[in-house]
PDB file of C-alpha atoms in Angstrom:
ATOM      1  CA  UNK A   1     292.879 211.993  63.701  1.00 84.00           C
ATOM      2  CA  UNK A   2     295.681 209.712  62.670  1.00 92.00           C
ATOM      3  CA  UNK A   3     296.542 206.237  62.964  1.00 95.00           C
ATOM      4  CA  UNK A   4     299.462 204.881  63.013  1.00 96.00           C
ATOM      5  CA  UNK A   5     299.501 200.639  62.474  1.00 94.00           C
ATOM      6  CA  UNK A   6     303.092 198.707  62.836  1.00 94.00           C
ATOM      7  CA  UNK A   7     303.797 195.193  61.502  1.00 94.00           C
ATOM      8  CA  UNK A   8     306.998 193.022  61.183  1.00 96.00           C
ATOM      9  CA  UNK A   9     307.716 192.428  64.168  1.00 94.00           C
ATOM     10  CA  UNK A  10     308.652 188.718  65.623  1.00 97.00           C
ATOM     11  CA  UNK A  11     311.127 186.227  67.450  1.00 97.00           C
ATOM     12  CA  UNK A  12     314.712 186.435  65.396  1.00 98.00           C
ATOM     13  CA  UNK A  13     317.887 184.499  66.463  1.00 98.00           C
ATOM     14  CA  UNK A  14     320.825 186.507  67.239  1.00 98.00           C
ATOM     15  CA  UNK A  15     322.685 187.840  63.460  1.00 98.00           C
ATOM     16  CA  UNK A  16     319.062 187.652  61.498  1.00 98.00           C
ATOM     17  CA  UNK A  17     317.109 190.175  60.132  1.00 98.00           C
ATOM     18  CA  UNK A  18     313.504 191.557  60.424  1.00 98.00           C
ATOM     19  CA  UNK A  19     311.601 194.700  58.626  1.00 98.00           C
ATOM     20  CA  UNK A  20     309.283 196.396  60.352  1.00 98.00           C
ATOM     21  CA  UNK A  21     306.569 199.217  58.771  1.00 98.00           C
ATOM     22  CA  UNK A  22     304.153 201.590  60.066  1.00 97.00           C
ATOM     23  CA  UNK A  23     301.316 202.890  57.706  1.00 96.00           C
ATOM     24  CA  UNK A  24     299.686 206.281  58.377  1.00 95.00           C
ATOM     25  CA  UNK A  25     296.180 206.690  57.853  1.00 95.00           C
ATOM     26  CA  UNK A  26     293.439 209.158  58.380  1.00 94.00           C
ATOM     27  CA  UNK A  27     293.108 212.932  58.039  1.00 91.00           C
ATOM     28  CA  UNK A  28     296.378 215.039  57.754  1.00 91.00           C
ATOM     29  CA  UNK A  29     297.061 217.836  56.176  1.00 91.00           C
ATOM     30  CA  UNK A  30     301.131 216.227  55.883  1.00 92.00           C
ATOM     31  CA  UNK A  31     303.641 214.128  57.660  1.00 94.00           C
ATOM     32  CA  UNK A  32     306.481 215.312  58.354  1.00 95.00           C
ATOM     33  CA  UNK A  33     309.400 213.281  60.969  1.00 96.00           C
ATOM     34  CA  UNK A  34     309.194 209.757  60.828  1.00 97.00           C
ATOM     35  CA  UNK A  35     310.141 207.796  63.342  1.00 98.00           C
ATOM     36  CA  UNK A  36     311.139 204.229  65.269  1.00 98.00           C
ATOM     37  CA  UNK A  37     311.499 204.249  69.237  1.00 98.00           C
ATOM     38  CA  UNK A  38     312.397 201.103  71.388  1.00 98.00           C
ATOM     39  CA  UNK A  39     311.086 200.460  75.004  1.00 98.00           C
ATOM     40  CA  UNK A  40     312.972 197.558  76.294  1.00 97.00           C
ATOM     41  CA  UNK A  41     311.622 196.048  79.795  1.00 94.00           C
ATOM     42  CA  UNK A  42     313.002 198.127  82.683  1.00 95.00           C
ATOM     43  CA  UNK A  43     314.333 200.658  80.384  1.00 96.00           C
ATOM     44  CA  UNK A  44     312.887 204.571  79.309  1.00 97.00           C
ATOM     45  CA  UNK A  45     312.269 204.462  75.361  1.00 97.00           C
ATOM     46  CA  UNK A  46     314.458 205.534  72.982  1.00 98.00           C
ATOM     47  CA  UNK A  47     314.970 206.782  69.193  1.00 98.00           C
ATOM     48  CA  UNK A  48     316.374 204.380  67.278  1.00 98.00           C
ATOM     49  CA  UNK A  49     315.922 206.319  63.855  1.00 98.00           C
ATOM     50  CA  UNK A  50     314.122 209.056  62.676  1.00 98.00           C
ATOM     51  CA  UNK A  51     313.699 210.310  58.846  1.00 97.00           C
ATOM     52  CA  UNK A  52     312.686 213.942  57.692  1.00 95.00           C
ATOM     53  CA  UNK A  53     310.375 214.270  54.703  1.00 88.00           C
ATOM     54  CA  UNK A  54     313.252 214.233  52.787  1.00 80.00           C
ATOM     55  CA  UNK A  55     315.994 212.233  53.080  1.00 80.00           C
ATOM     56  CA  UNK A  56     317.357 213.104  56.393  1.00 95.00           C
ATOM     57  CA  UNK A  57     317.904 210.380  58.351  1.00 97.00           C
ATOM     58  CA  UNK A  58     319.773 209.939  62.041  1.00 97.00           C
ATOM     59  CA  UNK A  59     320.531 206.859  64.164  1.00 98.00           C
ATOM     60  CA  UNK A  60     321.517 205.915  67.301  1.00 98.00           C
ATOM     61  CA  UNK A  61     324.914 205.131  67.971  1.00 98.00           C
ATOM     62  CA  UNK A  62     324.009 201.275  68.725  1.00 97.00           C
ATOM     63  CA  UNK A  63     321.830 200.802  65.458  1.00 98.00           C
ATOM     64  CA  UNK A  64     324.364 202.462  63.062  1.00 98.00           C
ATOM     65  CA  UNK A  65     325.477 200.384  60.410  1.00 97.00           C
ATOM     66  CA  UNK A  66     323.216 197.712  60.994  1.00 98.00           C
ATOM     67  CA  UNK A  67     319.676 199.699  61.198  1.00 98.00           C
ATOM     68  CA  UNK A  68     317.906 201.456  57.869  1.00 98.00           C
ATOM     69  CA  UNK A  69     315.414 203.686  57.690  1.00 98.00           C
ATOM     70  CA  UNK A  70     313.441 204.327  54.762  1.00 97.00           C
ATOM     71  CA  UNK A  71     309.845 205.691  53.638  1.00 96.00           C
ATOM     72  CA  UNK A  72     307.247 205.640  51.238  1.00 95.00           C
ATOM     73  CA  UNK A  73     305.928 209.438  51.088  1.00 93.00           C
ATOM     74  CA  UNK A  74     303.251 208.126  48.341  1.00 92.00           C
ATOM     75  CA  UNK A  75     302.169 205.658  50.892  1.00 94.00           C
ATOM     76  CA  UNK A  76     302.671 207.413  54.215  1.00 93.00           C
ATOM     77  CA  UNK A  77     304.727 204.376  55.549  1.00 96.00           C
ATOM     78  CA  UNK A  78     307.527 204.262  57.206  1.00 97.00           C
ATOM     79  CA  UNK A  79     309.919 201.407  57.017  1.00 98.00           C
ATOM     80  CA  UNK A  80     312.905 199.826  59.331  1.00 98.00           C
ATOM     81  CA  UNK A  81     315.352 197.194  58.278  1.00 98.00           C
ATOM     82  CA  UNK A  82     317.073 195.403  60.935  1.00 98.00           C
ATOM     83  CA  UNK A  83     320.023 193.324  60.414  1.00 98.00           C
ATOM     84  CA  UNK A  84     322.640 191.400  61.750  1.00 98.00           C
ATOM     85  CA  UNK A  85     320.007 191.690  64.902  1.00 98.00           C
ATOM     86  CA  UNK A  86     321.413 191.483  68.801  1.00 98.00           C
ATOM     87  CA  UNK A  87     319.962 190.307  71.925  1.00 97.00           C
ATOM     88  CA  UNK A  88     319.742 193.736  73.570  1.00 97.00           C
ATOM     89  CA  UNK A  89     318.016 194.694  70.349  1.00 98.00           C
ATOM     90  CA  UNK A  90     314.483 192.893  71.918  1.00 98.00           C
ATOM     91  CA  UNK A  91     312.493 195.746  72.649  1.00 98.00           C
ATOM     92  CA  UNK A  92     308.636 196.431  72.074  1.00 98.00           C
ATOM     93  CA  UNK A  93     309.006 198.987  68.779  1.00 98.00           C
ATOM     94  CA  UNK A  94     306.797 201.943  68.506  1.00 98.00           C
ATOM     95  CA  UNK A  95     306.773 204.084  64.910  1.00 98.00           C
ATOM     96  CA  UNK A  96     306.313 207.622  65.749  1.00 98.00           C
ATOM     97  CA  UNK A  97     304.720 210.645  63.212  1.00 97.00           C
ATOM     98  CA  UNK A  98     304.979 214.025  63.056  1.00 96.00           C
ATOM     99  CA  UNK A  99     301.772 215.495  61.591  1.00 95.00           C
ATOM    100  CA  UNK A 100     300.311 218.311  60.475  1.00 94.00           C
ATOM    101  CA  UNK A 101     296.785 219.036  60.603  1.00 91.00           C
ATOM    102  CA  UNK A 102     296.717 222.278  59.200  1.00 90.00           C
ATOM    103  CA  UNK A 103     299.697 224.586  57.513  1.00 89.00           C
ATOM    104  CA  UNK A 104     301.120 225.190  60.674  1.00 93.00           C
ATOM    105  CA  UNK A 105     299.562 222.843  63.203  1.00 94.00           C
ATOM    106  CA  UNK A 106     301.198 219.602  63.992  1.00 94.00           C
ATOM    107  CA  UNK A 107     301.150 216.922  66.678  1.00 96.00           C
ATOM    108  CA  UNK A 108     303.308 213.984  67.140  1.00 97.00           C
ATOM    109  CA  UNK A 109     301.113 210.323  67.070  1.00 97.00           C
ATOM    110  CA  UNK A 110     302.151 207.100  68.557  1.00 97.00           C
ATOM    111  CA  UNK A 111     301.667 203.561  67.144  1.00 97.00           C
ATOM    112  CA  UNK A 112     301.187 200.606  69.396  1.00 96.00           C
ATOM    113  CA  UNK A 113     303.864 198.822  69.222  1.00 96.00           C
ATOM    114  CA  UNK A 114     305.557 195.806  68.103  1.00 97.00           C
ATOM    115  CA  UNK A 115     307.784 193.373  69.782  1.00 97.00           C
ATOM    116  CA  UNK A 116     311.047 191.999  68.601  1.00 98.00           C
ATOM    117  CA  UNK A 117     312.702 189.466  70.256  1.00 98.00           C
ATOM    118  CA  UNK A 118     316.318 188.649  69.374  1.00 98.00           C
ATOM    119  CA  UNK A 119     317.008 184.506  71.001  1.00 96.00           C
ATOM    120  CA  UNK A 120     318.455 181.886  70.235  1.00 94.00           C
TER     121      UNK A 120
END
């Protein structure tokens, strides 16, 4: 089983910054993907930003050049920098993880969530 716990979340005004992370704990053989999906009221969720093992990374079109996602292999953690932060950014954020229980057995695990809310 793994567990996946977010933090960083909060209330921003419109231009600021926050940095979320999401820690991966309990018994994996790996982790593989990494990744940050947004659920906004009303809306379906969507990737924001996902990062291979490596140093992949891919964005969505409405986070690039403002979004940044980064990770901590050593620590299983996943992070997300947000700047110059809009109003359409609020969303309830949800880390994501890709892994592998065995050599070649893998299942994706969802955190809980954590809101952002870009207001002035």
């Amino acid at each position: 089983q793994v567990q996946l716990v977010e933090s960083g979340g909060g209330l921003v005004q419109p231009g600021g910054s926050l940095r979320l992370s999401c820690a991966a704990s309990g018994t994996f053989f790996r982790i593989s993907t990494m990744a940050w999906y947004r659920q906004a009221p009303g809306k379906q969720r969507e990737l924001v930003a996902a990062i291979s093992s490596g140093v992949n990374t891919n964005y969505a079109d409405s986070v690039k050049g403002r979004f940044t996602i980064s990770r901590d292999n050593a620590k299983n953690t996943v992070y997300l920098q947000m700047n110059s932060l809009k109003p359409e950014d609020s969303a309830v954020y949800y880390c994501k993880a890709v892994a592998y229980v065995s050599a070649h057995l893998s299942y994706d695990y969802w955190g809980h969530g954590t809101q952002v809310t870009v207001s002035s």
